[in-house]
PDB file of C-alpha atoms in Angstrom:
ATOM      1  CA  UNK A 469      26.544  39.751 -95.280  1.00 87.00           C
ATOM      2  CA  UNK A 470      24.007  37.030 -96.078  1.00 91.00           C
ATOM      3  CA  UNK A 471      21.838  37.088 -99.172  1.00 93.00           C
ATOM      4  CA  UNK A 472      19.015  35.400-101.030  1.00 92.00           C
ATOM      5  CA  UNK A 473      18.212  36.124-104.663  1.00 94.00           C
ATOM      6  CA  UNK A 474      14.809  35.002-105.895  1.00 94.00           C
ATOM      7  CA  UNK A 475      14.234  35.337-109.610  1.00 92.00           C
ATOM      8  CA  UNK A 476      11.095  35.460-111.696  1.00 90.00           C
ATOM      9  CA  UNK A 477      10.677  36.007-115.421  1.00 85.00           C
ATOM     10  CA  UNK A 478       7.146  37.264-114.776  1.00 85.00           C
ATOM     11  CA  UNK A 479       5.244  38.783-111.855  1.00 89.00           C
ATOM     12  CA  UNK A 480       8.380  39.911-110.017  1.00 92.00           C
ATOM     13  CA  UNK A 481       6.598  43.002-108.665  1.00 93.00           C
ATOM     14  CA  UNK A 482       3.891  40.876-107.053  1.00 94.00           C
ATOM     15  CA  UNK A 483       6.490  38.424-105.727  1.00 94.00           C
ATOM     16  CA  UNK A 484       8.505  41.286-104.226  1.00 95.00           C
ATOM     17  CA  UNK A 485       5.378  42.679-102.579  1.00 95.00           C
ATOM     18  CA  UNK A 486       4.709  39.367-100.812  1.00 96.00           C
ATOM     19  CA  UNK A 487       8.355  39.117 -99.706  1.00 96.00           C
ATOM     20  CA  UNK A 488       8.340  42.662 -98.296  1.00 95.00           C
ATOM     21  CA  UNK A 489       5.131  41.944 -96.412  1.00 95.00           C
ATOM     22  CA  UNK A 490       6.596  38.709 -95.031  1.00 94.00           C
ATOM     23  CA  UNK A 491       9.755  40.462 -93.797  1.00 94.00           C
ATOM     24  CA  UNK A 492       7.896  43.318 -92.138  1.00 93.00           C
ATOM     25  CA  UNK A 493       7.625  41.577 -88.764  1.00 92.00           C
ATOM     26  CA  UNK A 494      11.377  40.919 -88.670  1.00 92.00           C
ATOM     27  CA  UNK A 495      12.047  44.583 -89.373  1.00 93.00           C
ATOM     28  CA  UNK A 496       9.736  45.533 -86.509  1.00 91.00           C
ATOM     29  CA  UNK A 497      11.819  43.226 -84.270  1.00 91.00           C
ATOM     30  CA  UNK A 498      14.855  45.309 -85.206  1.00 92.00           C
ATOM     31  CA  UNK A 499      16.505  42.965 -87.695  1.00 92.00           C
ATOM     32  CA  UNK A 500      18.139  45.089 -90.399  1.00 93.00           C
ATOM     33  CA  UNK A 501      17.138  43.716 -93.791  1.00 94.00           C
ATOM     34  CA  UNK A 502      17.766  45.365 -97.143  1.00 94.00           C
ATOM     35  CA  UNK A 503      16.106  44.420-100.408  1.00 95.00           C
ATOM     36  CA  UNK A 504      16.894  45.256-104.007  1.00 94.00           C
ATOM     37  CA  UNK A 505      16.873  44.027-107.572  1.00 93.00           C
ATOM     38  CA  UNK A 506      19.444  42.680-109.974  1.00 91.00           C
ATOM     39  CA  UNK A 507      19.491  40.937-113.333  1.00 87.00           C
ATOM     40  CA  UNK A 508      21.276  37.737-114.290  1.00 82.00           C
ATOM     41  CA  UNK A 509      20.838  37.039-117.972  1.00 80.00           C
ATOM     42  CA  UNK A 510      17.164  37.321-118.887  1.00 80.00           C
ATOM     43  CA  UNK A 511      15.906  36.817-115.332  1.00 86.00           C
ATOM     44  CA  UNK A 512      15.311  39.597-112.799  1.00 91.00           C
ATOM     45  CA  UNK A 513      16.000  38.761-109.157  1.00 94.00           C
ATOM     46  CA  UNK A 514      14.698  40.234-105.942  1.00 95.00           C
ATOM     47  CA  UNK A 515      17.451  40.200-103.339  1.00 94.00           C
ATOM     48  CA  UNK A 516      17.197  39.976 -99.554  1.00 95.00           C
ATOM     49  CA  UNK A 517      20.282  40.786 -97.444  1.00 94.00           C
ATOM     50  CA  UNK A 518      20.979  40.805 -93.687  1.00 92.00           C
ATOM     51  CA  UNK A 519      24.072  41.055 -91.508  1.00 91.00           C
ATOM     52  CA  UNK A 520      23.898  38.487 -88.694  1.00 90.00           C
ATOM     53  CA  UNK A 521      24.064  34.725 -89.136  1.00 90.00           C
ATOM     54  CA  UNK A 522      21.968  34.402 -85.977  1.00 91.00           C
ATOM     55  CA  UNK A 523      19.023  35.886 -87.880  1.00 92.00           C
ATOM     56  CA  UNK A 524      19.269  33.420 -90.782  1.00 92.00           C
ATOM     57  CA  UNK A 525      16.705  30.945 -89.423  1.00 94.00           C
ATOM     58  CA  UNK A 526      14.137  33.702 -88.881  1.00 94.00           C
ATOM     59  CA  UNK A 527      14.732  35.108 -92.361  1.00 95.00           C
ATOM     60  CA  UNK A 528      14.406  31.666 -93.937  1.00 95.00           C
ATOM     61  CA  UNK A 529      11.129  30.952 -92.121  1.00 96.00           C
ATOM     62  CA  UNK A 530       9.672  34.356 -93.036  1.00 96.00           C
ATOM     63  CA  UNK A 531      10.752  33.971 -96.663  1.00 96.00           C
ATOM     64  CA  UNK A 532       9.321  30.448 -96.883  1.00 95.00           C
ATOM     65  CA  UNK A 533       6.016  31.702 -95.497  1.00 95.00           C
ATOM     66  CA  UNK A 534       5.954  34.690 -97.877  1.00 96.00           C
ATOM     67  CA  UNK A 535       6.741  32.543-100.921  1.00 95.00           C
ATOM     68  CA  UNK A 536       4.059  30.047 -99.897  1.00 92.00           C
ATOM     69  CA  UNK A 537       1.524  32.865 -99.563  1.00 93.00           C
ATOM     70  CA  UNK A 538       2.502  34.142-103.012  1.00 94.00           C
ATOM     71  CA  UNK A 539       2.144  30.652-104.450  1.00 91.00           C
ATOM     72  CA  UNK A 540      -1.207  29.835-102.861  1.00 88.00           C
ATOM     73  CA  UNK A 541      -2.893  33.244-102.867  1.00 88.00           C
ATOM     74  CA  UNK A 542      -1.626  34.766-106.111  1.00 92.00           C
ATOM     75  CA  UNK A 543       0.059  32.304-108.476  1.00 90.00           C
ATOM     76  CA  UNK A 544      -2.348  29.398-107.933  1.00 90.00           C
ATOM     77  CA  UNK A 545      -5.392  31.663-108.061  1.00 92.00           C
ATOM     78  CA  UNK A 546      -4.265  33.018-111.449  1.00 92.00           C
ATOM     79  CA  UNK A 547      -3.578  29.487-112.699  1.00 92.00           C
ATOM     80  CA  UNK A 548      -7.014  28.322-111.520  1.00 94.00           C
ATOM     81  CA  UNK A 549      -8.706  31.378-113.040  1.00 95.00           C
ATOM     82  CA  UNK A 550      -7.098  30.720-116.438  1.00 94.00           C
ATOM     83  CA  UNK A 551      -7.915  27.003-116.275  1.00 95.00           C
ATOM     84  CA  UNK A 552     -11.601  27.580-115.459  1.00 96.00           C
ATOM     85  CA  UNK A 553     -11.945  30.242-118.173  1.00 96.00           C
ATOM     86  CA  UNK A 554     -10.363  27.850-120.684  1.00 95.00           C
ATOM     87  CA  UNK A 555     -12.214  24.648-119.770  1.00 95.00           C
ATOM     88  CA  UNK A 556     -15.570  26.237-118.863  1.00 95.00           C
ATOM     89  CA  UNK A 557     -16.012  29.129-121.338  1.00 95.00           C
ATOM     90  CA  UNK A 558     -19.747  29.391-120.587  1.00 94.00           C
ATOM     91  CA  UNK A 559     -19.041  30.897-117.144  1.00 95.00           C
ATOM     92  CA  UNK A 560     -18.906  34.695-117.087  1.00 95.00           C
ATOM     93  CA  UNK A 561     -16.079  36.660-115.460  1.00 95.00           C
ATOM     94  CA  UNK A 562     -17.900  37.027-112.121  1.00 96.00           C
ATOM     95  CA  UNK A 563     -18.516  33.274-111.942  1.00 96.00           C
ATOM     96  CA  UNK A 564     -14.886  32.531-112.826  1.00 96.00           C
ATOM     97  CA  UNK A 565     -13.728  34.886-110.060  1.00 95.00           C
ATOM     98  CA  UNK A 566     -16.168  33.345-107.558  1.00 96.00           C
ATOM     99  CA  UNK A 567     -15.097  29.788-108.422  1.00 96.00           C
ATOM    100  CA  UNK A 568     -11.402  30.713-108.287  1.00 95.00           C
ATOM    101  CA  UNK A 569     -11.816  32.191-104.818  1.00 93.00           C
ATOM    102  CA  UNK A 570     -13.654  29.102-103.581  1.00 94.00           C
ATOM    103  CA  UNK A 571     -10.965  26.833-105.022  1.00 94.00           C
ATOM    104  CA  UNK A 572      -8.264  28.779-103.153  1.00 90.00           C
ATOM    105  CA  UNK A 573     -10.271  28.451 -99.914  1.00 90.00           C
ATOM    106  CA  UNK A 574     -10.680  24.715-100.531  1.00 90.00           C
ATOM    107  CA  UNK A 575      -6.930  24.306-101.062  1.00 88.00           C
ATOM    108  CA  UNK A 576      -6.111  26.223 -97.869  1.00 83.00           C
ATOM    109  CA  UNK A 577      -7.809  23.463 -95.853  1.00 82.00           C
ATOM    110  CA  UNK A 578      -6.777  20.568 -98.100  1.00 78.00           C
ATOM    111  CA  UNK A 579      -4.648  17.744 -96.753  1.00 74.00           C
ATOM    112  CA  UNK A 580      -3.155  15.238 -99.180  1.00 69.00           C
ATOM    113  CA  UNK A 581      -3.994  11.601 -98.496  1.00 61.00           C
ATOM    114  CA  UNK A 582      -1.708  10.252 -95.775  1.00 57.00           C
ATOM    115  CA  UNK A 583      -0.095  13.655 -95.184  1.00 56.00           C
ATOM    116  CA  UNK A 584       0.598  14.850 -91.651  1.00 60.00           C
ATOM    117  CA  UNK A 585       0.226  18.553 -92.438  1.00 64.00           C
ATOM    118  CA  UNK A 586      -2.260  20.680 -94.310  1.00 81.00           C
ATOM    119  CA  UNK A 587      -1.189  21.210 -97.905  1.00 81.00           C
ATOM    120  CA  UNK A 588      -0.122  24.835 -97.383  1.00 84.00           C
ATOM    121  CA  UNK A 589       2.031  23.971 -94.359  1.00 87.00           C
ATOM    122  CA  UNK A 590       3.515  21.045 -96.263  1.00 85.00           C
ATOM    123  CA  UNK A 591       4.437  23.372 -99.142  1.00 86.00           C
ATOM    124  CA  UNK A 592       5.946  25.877 -96.717  1.00 90.00           C
ATOM    125  CA  UNK A 593       8.193  23.155 -95.296  1.00 90.00           C
ATOM    126  CA  UNK A 594       9.283  22.139 -98.814  1.00 88.00           C
ATOM    127  CA  UNK A 595      10.197  25.723 -99.742  1.00 92.00           C
ATOM    128  CA  UNK A 596      12.019  26.153 -96.420  1.00 94.00           C
ATOM    129  CA  UNK A 597      14.182  23.132 -97.240  1.00 92.00           C
ATOM    130  CA  UNK A 598      15.018  24.680-100.626  1.00 91.00           C
ATOM    131  CA  UNK A 599      16.071  27.907 -98.889  1.00 93.00           C
ATOM    132  CA  UNK A 600      18.362  25.985 -96.535  1.00 93.00           C
ATOM    133  CA  UNK A 601      20.184  24.477 -99.523  1.00 92.00           C
ATOM    134  CA  UNK A 602      20.080  27.236-102.169  1.00 92.00           C
ATOM    135  CA  UNK A 603      20.693  30.971-101.848  1.00 93.00           C
ATOM    136  CA  UNK A 604      19.584  31.614-105.434  1.00 92.00           C
ATOM    137  CA  UNK A 605      16.109  30.439-106.439  1.00 91.00           C
ATOM    138  CA  UNK A 606      14.351  30.644-109.773  1.00 90.00           C
ATOM    139  CA  UNK A 607      10.628  30.902-109.064  1.00 88.00           C
ATOM    140  CA  UNK A 608       9.432  29.358-112.326  1.00 85.00           C
ATOM    141  CA  UNK A 609      11.925  26.524-111.920  1.00 85.00           C
ATOM    142  CA  UNK A 610      10.791  25.854-108.361  1.00 84.00           C
ATOM    143  CA  UNK A 611       7.132  25.728-109.387  1.00 83.00           C
ATOM    144  CA  UNK A 612       7.840  23.676-112.518  1.00 80.00           C
ATOM    145  CA  UNK A 613       9.732  21.111-110.435  1.00 78.00           C
ATOM    146  CA  UNK A 614       6.637  20.481-108.340  1.00 72.00           C
ATOM    147  CA  UNK A 615       4.010  21.362-110.934  1.00 62.00           C
ATOM    148  CA  UNK A 616       2.814  17.814-111.463  1.00 71.00           C
ATOM    149  CA  UNK A 617       1.800  17.457-107.832  1.00 74.00           C
ATOM    150  CA  UNK A 618       0.532  21.060-107.652  1.00 79.00           C
ATOM    151  CA  UNK A 619      -1.521  20.636-110.817  1.00 82.00           C
ATOM    152  CA  UNK A 620      -3.180  17.514-109.445  1.00 85.00           C
ATOM    153  CA  UNK A 621      -4.237  19.448-106.330  1.00 87.00           C
ATOM    154  CA  UNK A 622      -5.477  22.413-108.373  1.00 91.00           C
ATOM    155  CA  UNK A 623      -7.527  20.298-110.761  1.00 92.00           C
ATOM    156  CA  UNK A 624      -9.078  18.473-107.815  1.00 92.00           C
ATOM    157  CA  UNK A 625     -10.008  21.823-106.244  1.00 93.00           C
ATOM    158  CA  UNK A 626     -11.572  23.066-109.501  1.00 96.00           C
ATOM    159  CA  UNK A 627     -13.617  19.882-109.858  1.00 96.00           C
ATOM    160  CA  UNK A 628     -14.786  20.123-106.246  1.00 95.00           C
ATOM    161  CA  UNK A 629     -15.908  23.769-106.352  1.00 96.00           C
ATOM    162  CA  UNK A 630     -17.665  23.380-109.705  1.00 97.00           C
ATOM    163  CA  UNK A 631     -19.573  20.341-108.427  1.00 97.00           C
ATOM    164  CA  UNK A 632     -20.626  22.343-105.364  1.00 96.00           C
ATOM    165  CA  UNK A 633     -21.547  25.331-107.535  1.00 96.00           C
ATOM    166  CA  UNK A 634     -23.744  23.214-109.798  1.00 96.00           C
ATOM    167  CA  UNK A 635     -25.408  21.567-106.802  1.00 95.00           C
ATOM    168  CA  UNK A 636     -26.044  24.988-105.274  1.00 94.00           C
ATOM    169  CA  UNK A 637     -27.577  26.257-108.524  1.00 94.00           C
ATOM    170  CA  UNK A 638     -29.821  23.194-108.686  1.00 94.00           C
ATOM    171  CA  UNK A 639     -30.815  23.815-105.068  1.00 92.00           C
ATOM    172  CA  UNK A 640     -31.622  27.470-105.807  1.00 94.00           C
ATOM    173  CA  UNK A 641     -33.806  26.407-108.751  1.00 94.00           C
ATOM    174  CA  UNK A 642     -35.500  23.852-106.504  1.00 92.00           C
ATOM    175  CA  UNK A 643     -36.257  26.525-103.885  1.00 94.00           C
ATOM    176  CA  UNK A 644     -37.542  28.852-106.608  1.00 95.00           C
ATOM    177  CA  UNK A 645     -39.902  26.120-107.848  1.00 94.00           C
ATOM    178  CA  UNK A 646     -41.170  25.445-104.320  1.00 93.00           C
ATOM    179  CA  UNK A 647     -41.834  29.153-103.811  1.00 94.00           C
ATOM    180  CA  UNK A 648     -43.891  29.142-106.995  1.00 94.00           C
ATOM    181  CA  UNK A 649     -45.941  26.159-105.766  1.00 92.00           C
ATOM    182  CA  UNK A 650     -46.470  27.929-102.445  1.00 93.00           C
ATOM    183  CA  UNK A 651     -47.598  31.164-104.111  1.00 93.00           C
ATOM    184  CA  UNK A 652     -50.526  29.435-105.857  1.00 93.00           C
ATOM    185  CA  UNK A 653     -51.711  27.499-102.788  1.00 90.00           C
ATOM    186  CA  UNK A 654     -54.593  28.922-100.715  1.00 91.00           C
ATOM    187  CA  UNK A 655     -53.786  28.881 -96.961  1.00 91.00           C
ATOM    188  CA  UNK A 656     -55.290  25.835 -95.231  1.00 89.00           C
ATOM    189  CA  UNK A 657     -53.911  26.474 -91.758  1.00 90.00           C
ATOM    190  CA  UNK A 658     -52.997  29.488 -89.629  1.00 93.00           C
ATOM    191  CA  UNK A 659     -50.006  27.689 -88.117  1.00 93.00           C
ATOM    192  CA  UNK A 660     -47.978  24.498 -88.494  1.00 93.00           C
ATOM    193  CA  UNK A 661     -45.330  23.403 -85.995  1.00 91.00           C
ATOM    194  CA  UNK A 662     -42.187  21.761 -87.392  1.00 91.00           C
ATOM    195  CA  UNK A 663     -40.498  19.814 -84.579  1.00 86.00           C
ATOM    196  CA  UNK A 664     -36.939  18.649 -85.288  1.00 84.00           C
ATOM    197  CA  UNK A 665     -37.219  15.643 -82.968  1.00 76.00           C
ATOM    198  CA  UNK A 666     -34.351  13.319 -82.115  1.00 72.00           C
ATOM    199  CA  UNK A 667     -35.764  10.469 -84.207  1.00 70.00           C
ATOM    200  CA  UNK A 668     -37.228  12.349 -87.186  1.00 76.00           C
ATOM    201  CA  UNK A 669     -38.893  15.675 -87.992  1.00 83.00           C
ATOM    202  CA  UNK A 670     -42.593  15.961 -87.100  1.00 83.00           C
ATOM    203  CA  UNK A 671     -45.385  18.249 -88.224  1.00 87.00           C
ATOM    204  CA  UNK A 672     -48.045  19.281 -85.696  1.00 87.00           C
ATOM    205  CA  UNK A 673     -51.133  21.227 -86.692  1.00 87.00           C
ATOM    206  CA  UNK A 674     -52.580  24.309 -85.002  1.00 86.00           C
ATOM    207  CA  UNK A 675     -54.741  22.166 -82.696  1.00 84.00           C
ATOM    208  CA  UNK A 676     -51.811  20.086 -81.453  1.00 82.00           C
ATOM    209  CA  UNK A 677     -52.392  16.930 -83.512  1.00 83.00           C
ATOM    210  CA  UNK A 678     -49.503  15.302 -85.288  1.00 83.00           C
ATOM    211  CA  UNK A 679     -49.740  15.049 -89.054  1.00 80.00           C
ATOM    212  CA  UNK A 680     -49.184  11.324 -89.621  1.00 71.00           C
ATOM    213  CA  UNK A 681     -47.249   9.509 -92.335  1.00 62.00           C
ATOM    214  CA  UNK A 682     -50.577   8.689 -93.980  1.00 68.00           C
ATOM    215  CA  UNK A 683     -51.409  12.399 -94.022  1.00 61.00           C
ATOM    216  CA  UNK A 684     -47.985  13.186 -95.450  1.00 59.00           C
ATOM    217  CA  UNK A 685     -48.484  10.721 -98.292  1.00 62.00           C
ATOM    218  CA  UNK A 686     -51.922  12.153 -99.006  1.00 59.00           C
ATOM    219  CA  UNK A 687     -50.684  15.734 -99.135  1.00 55.00           C
ATOM    220  CA  UNK A 688     -47.610  14.788-101.162  1.00 52.00           C
ATOM    221  CA  UNK A 689     -49.806  13.198-103.846  1.00 55.00           C
ATOM    222  CA  UNK A 690     -51.469  16.575-104.342  1.00 52.00           C
ATOM    223  CA  UNK A 691     -48.185  18.191-105.256  1.00 48.00           C
ATOM    224  CA  UNK A 692     -45.595  15.761-106.607  1.00 48.00           C
ATOM    225  CA  UNK A 693     -45.880  12.321-108.165  1.00 49.00           C
ATOM    226  CA  UNK A 694     -43.487   9.457-107.463  1.00 47.00           C
ATOM    227  CA  UNK A 695     -41.607   8.076-104.480  1.00 47.00           C
ATOM    228  CA  UNK A 696     -40.618  10.662-101.894  1.00 51.00           C
ATOM    229  CA  UNK A 697     -38.319  10.663 -98.912  1.00 66.00           C
ATOM    230  CA  UNK A 698     -39.612  11.678 -95.470  1.00 68.00           C
ATOM    231  CA  UNK A 699     -38.186  15.201 -95.751  1.00 76.00           C
ATOM    232  CA  UNK A 700     -39.625  15.636 -99.262  1.00 78.00           C
ATOM    233  CA  UNK A 701     -43.055  14.676 -97.939  1.00 80.00           C
ATOM    234  CA  UNK A 702     -42.719  17.169 -95.084  1.00 85.00           C
ATOM    235  CA  UNK A 703     -41.904  19.973 -97.517  1.00 88.00           C
ATOM    236  CA  UNK A 704     -44.724  18.901 -99.843  1.00 86.00           C
ATOM    237  CA  UNK A 705     -47.188  18.865 -96.952  1.00 87.00           C
ATOM    238  CA  UNK A 706     -46.133  22.297 -95.752  1.00 91.00           C
ATOM    239  CA  UNK A 707     -46.521  23.744 -99.241  1.00 91.00           C
ATOM    240  CA  UNK A 708     -49.887  22.064 -99.827  1.00 89.00           C
ATOM    241  CA  UNK A 709     -51.217  23.330 -96.495  1.00 90.00           C
ATOM    242  CA  UNK A 710     -49.597  26.741 -97.128  1.00 92.00           C
ATOM    243  CA  UNK A 711     -49.787  27.793 -93.464  1.00 93.00           C
ATOM    244  CA  UNK A 712     -49.750  31.479 -92.666  1.00 94.00           C
ATOM    245  CA  UNK A 713     -46.987  30.750 -90.156  1.00 94.00           C
ATOM    246  CA  UNK A 714     -44.452  27.988 -89.576  1.00 94.00           C
ATOM    247  CA  UNK A 715     -42.997  27.668 -86.077  1.00 93.00           C
ATOM    248  CA  UNK A 716     -39.804  25.609 -85.978  1.00 92.00           C
ATOM    249  CA  UNK A 717     -38.842  23.822 -82.753  1.00 88.00           C
ATOM    250  CA  UNK A 718     -35.253  22.572 -82.511  1.00 82.00           C
ATOM    251  CA  UNK A 719     -34.945  20.599 -79.243  1.00 71.00           C
ATOM    252  CA  UNK A 720     -31.977  18.604 -80.592  1.00 67.00           C
ATOM    253  CA  UNK A 721     -29.276  20.065 -82.846  1.00 70.00           C
ATOM    254  CA  UNK A 722     -28.498  17.589 -85.626  1.00 69.00           C
ATOM    255  CA  UNK A 723     -26.319  18.329 -88.650  1.00 66.00           C
ATOM    256  CA  UNK A 724     -28.535  16.304 -90.983  1.00 66.00           C
ATOM    257  CA  UNK A 725     -31.540  18.502 -90.117  1.00 75.00           C
ATOM    258  CA  UNK A 726     -29.864  21.733 -91.202  1.00 84.00           C
ATOM    259  CA  UNK A 727     -30.730  21.325 -94.895  1.00 86.00           C
ATOM    260  CA  UNK A 728     -34.437  20.793 -94.153  1.00 89.00           C
ATOM    261  CA  UNK A 729     -34.580  23.784 -91.797  1.00 91.00           C
ATOM    262  CA  UNK A 730     -32.708  25.975 -94.289  1.00 92.00           C
ATOM    263  CA  UNK A 731     -35.038  24.931 -97.121  1.00 93.00           C
ATOM    264  CA  UNK A 732     -38.138  25.734 -95.053  1.00 94.00           C
ATOM    265  CA  UNK A 733     -36.633  29.138 -94.181  1.00 94.00           C
ATOM    266  CA  UNK A 734     -35.891  29.947 -97.822  1.00 94.00           C
ATOM    267  CA  UNK A 735     -39.256  28.799 -99.150  1.00 95.00           C
ATOM    268  CA  UNK A 736     -41.518  30.275 -96.464  1.00 95.00           C
ATOM    269  CA  UNK A 737     -39.280  33.276 -95.745  1.00 93.00           C
ATOM    270  CA  UNK A 738     -41.060  35.753 -93.427  1.00 93.00           C
ATOM    271  CA  UNK A 739     -43.675  33.163 -92.434  1.00 95.00           C
ATOM    272  CA  UNK A 740     -41.014  31.266 -90.452  1.00 94.00           C
ATOM    273  CA  UNK A 741     -40.285  31.798 -86.767  1.00 93.00           C
ATOM    274  CA  UNK A 742     -38.150  29.819 -84.332  1.00 91.00           C
ATOM    275  CA  UNK A 743     -39.450  28.772 -80.929  1.00 86.00           C
ATOM    276  CA  UNK A 744     -37.309  30.044 -78.058  1.00 80.00           C
ATOM    277  CA  UNK A 745     -38.278  27.162 -75.778  1.00 75.00           C
ATOM    278  CA  UNK A 746     -41.541  25.417 -74.902  1.00 77.00           C
ATOM    279  CA  UNK A 747     -42.914  22.016 -73.860  1.00 69.00           C
ATOM    280  CA  UNK A 748     -42.585  20.746 -77.441  1.00 69.00           C
ATOM    281  CA  UNK A 749     -38.894  21.579 -77.400  1.00 71.00           C
ATOM    282  CA  UNK A 750     -38.322  19.825 -74.073  1.00 66.00           C
ATOM    283  CA  UNK A 751     -40.039  16.444 -74.394  1.00 61.00           C
ATOM    284  CA  UNK A 752     -42.215  16.086 -77.511  1.00 57.00           C
ATOM    285  CA  UNK A 753     -42.446  12.271 -77.443  1.00 58.00           C
ATOM    286  CA  UNK A 754     -43.287  12.142 -73.715  1.00 60.00           C
ATOM    287  CA  UNK A 755     -46.084  14.683 -74.192  1.00 59.00           C
ATOM    288  CA  UNK A 756     -47.468  12.741 -77.157  1.00 59.00           C
ATOM    289  CA  UNK A 757     -47.482   9.441 -75.206  1.00 57.00           C
ATOM    290  CA  UNK A 758     -49.275  11.040 -72.239  1.00 58.00           C
ATOM    291  CA  UNK A 759     -51.956  13.006 -74.079  1.00 58.00           C
ATOM    292  CA  UNK A 760     -52.295  11.476 -77.565  1.00 58.00           C
ATOM    293  CA  UNK A 761     -51.799  14.976 -78.915  1.00 64.00           C
ATOM    294  CA  UNK A 762     -49.765  18.081 -78.119  1.00 65.00           C
ATOM    295  CA  UNK A 763     -51.679  20.448 -75.779  1.00 61.00           C
ATOM    296  CA  UNK A 764     -50.760  23.902 -77.062  1.00 66.00           C
ATOM    297  CA  UNK A 765     -51.354  27.153 -75.231  1.00 61.00           C
ATOM    298  CA  UNK A 766     -51.638  30.195 -77.518  1.00 62.00           C
ATOM    299  CA  UNK A 767     -52.788  32.539 -74.753  1.00 55.00           C
ATOM    300  CA  UNK A 768     -49.248  33.704 -73.939  1.00 54.00           C
TER     301      UNK A 768
END
């Protein structure tokens, strides 16, 4: 008979649940595993027993995976939740839960600097090594032994998700402000084309003429003072012209254009449509060089 005893002063029920779930696949394979509970001193232990030495490697791997899942999905989430509630008391319970969940997701894909494996896989390997050496494990002792490194990871995750959350809130307020500006603008055009060209985004009016940088500066002055980036001027121009429709052409997929496209979608909402393929999508610069404007056919 081979046995592991894993003790926990707190949260033994949750720990046992993760272990049972982790051993389920082995039981389906036909490996006979029995579990139970015992007490040594003040600590309760969850025991795992099996008959054949040949199954030991499989049991160790399944246990290591189950304990890692418990650590990353349950224990760390609770630790993060308590830490956020303590350090950021102005967040309500829903925000704390949202931030905790995002931090856990961040950690699941986190790789320590210079590490070969993702953090979770690295932790699984560490726990597996403990199981190969010790048949009795104290959960709190195991976590405390590595807490300094764990805590550094957790605090980094909290900082990351809160920074992203604040940036997202600022972005939402920005979109809300732009919607307000748009709502008070009288429509100046039935349609504006937004072409996400390979070099930079372009605006083309209903008649097929490109709105130049000089035009962009002029329109931007009507809405916002100060120096503006190209994308800011495009947004300002669109809002000032308040077109009834915005048709977005995406001939080239570029990651850096996604924010601009998403902002236009959120601000103009049901006024936005995406072109499914036209001459502007295929060769906008070639058309411009040949004609001096974009010949548009609205008869179709």
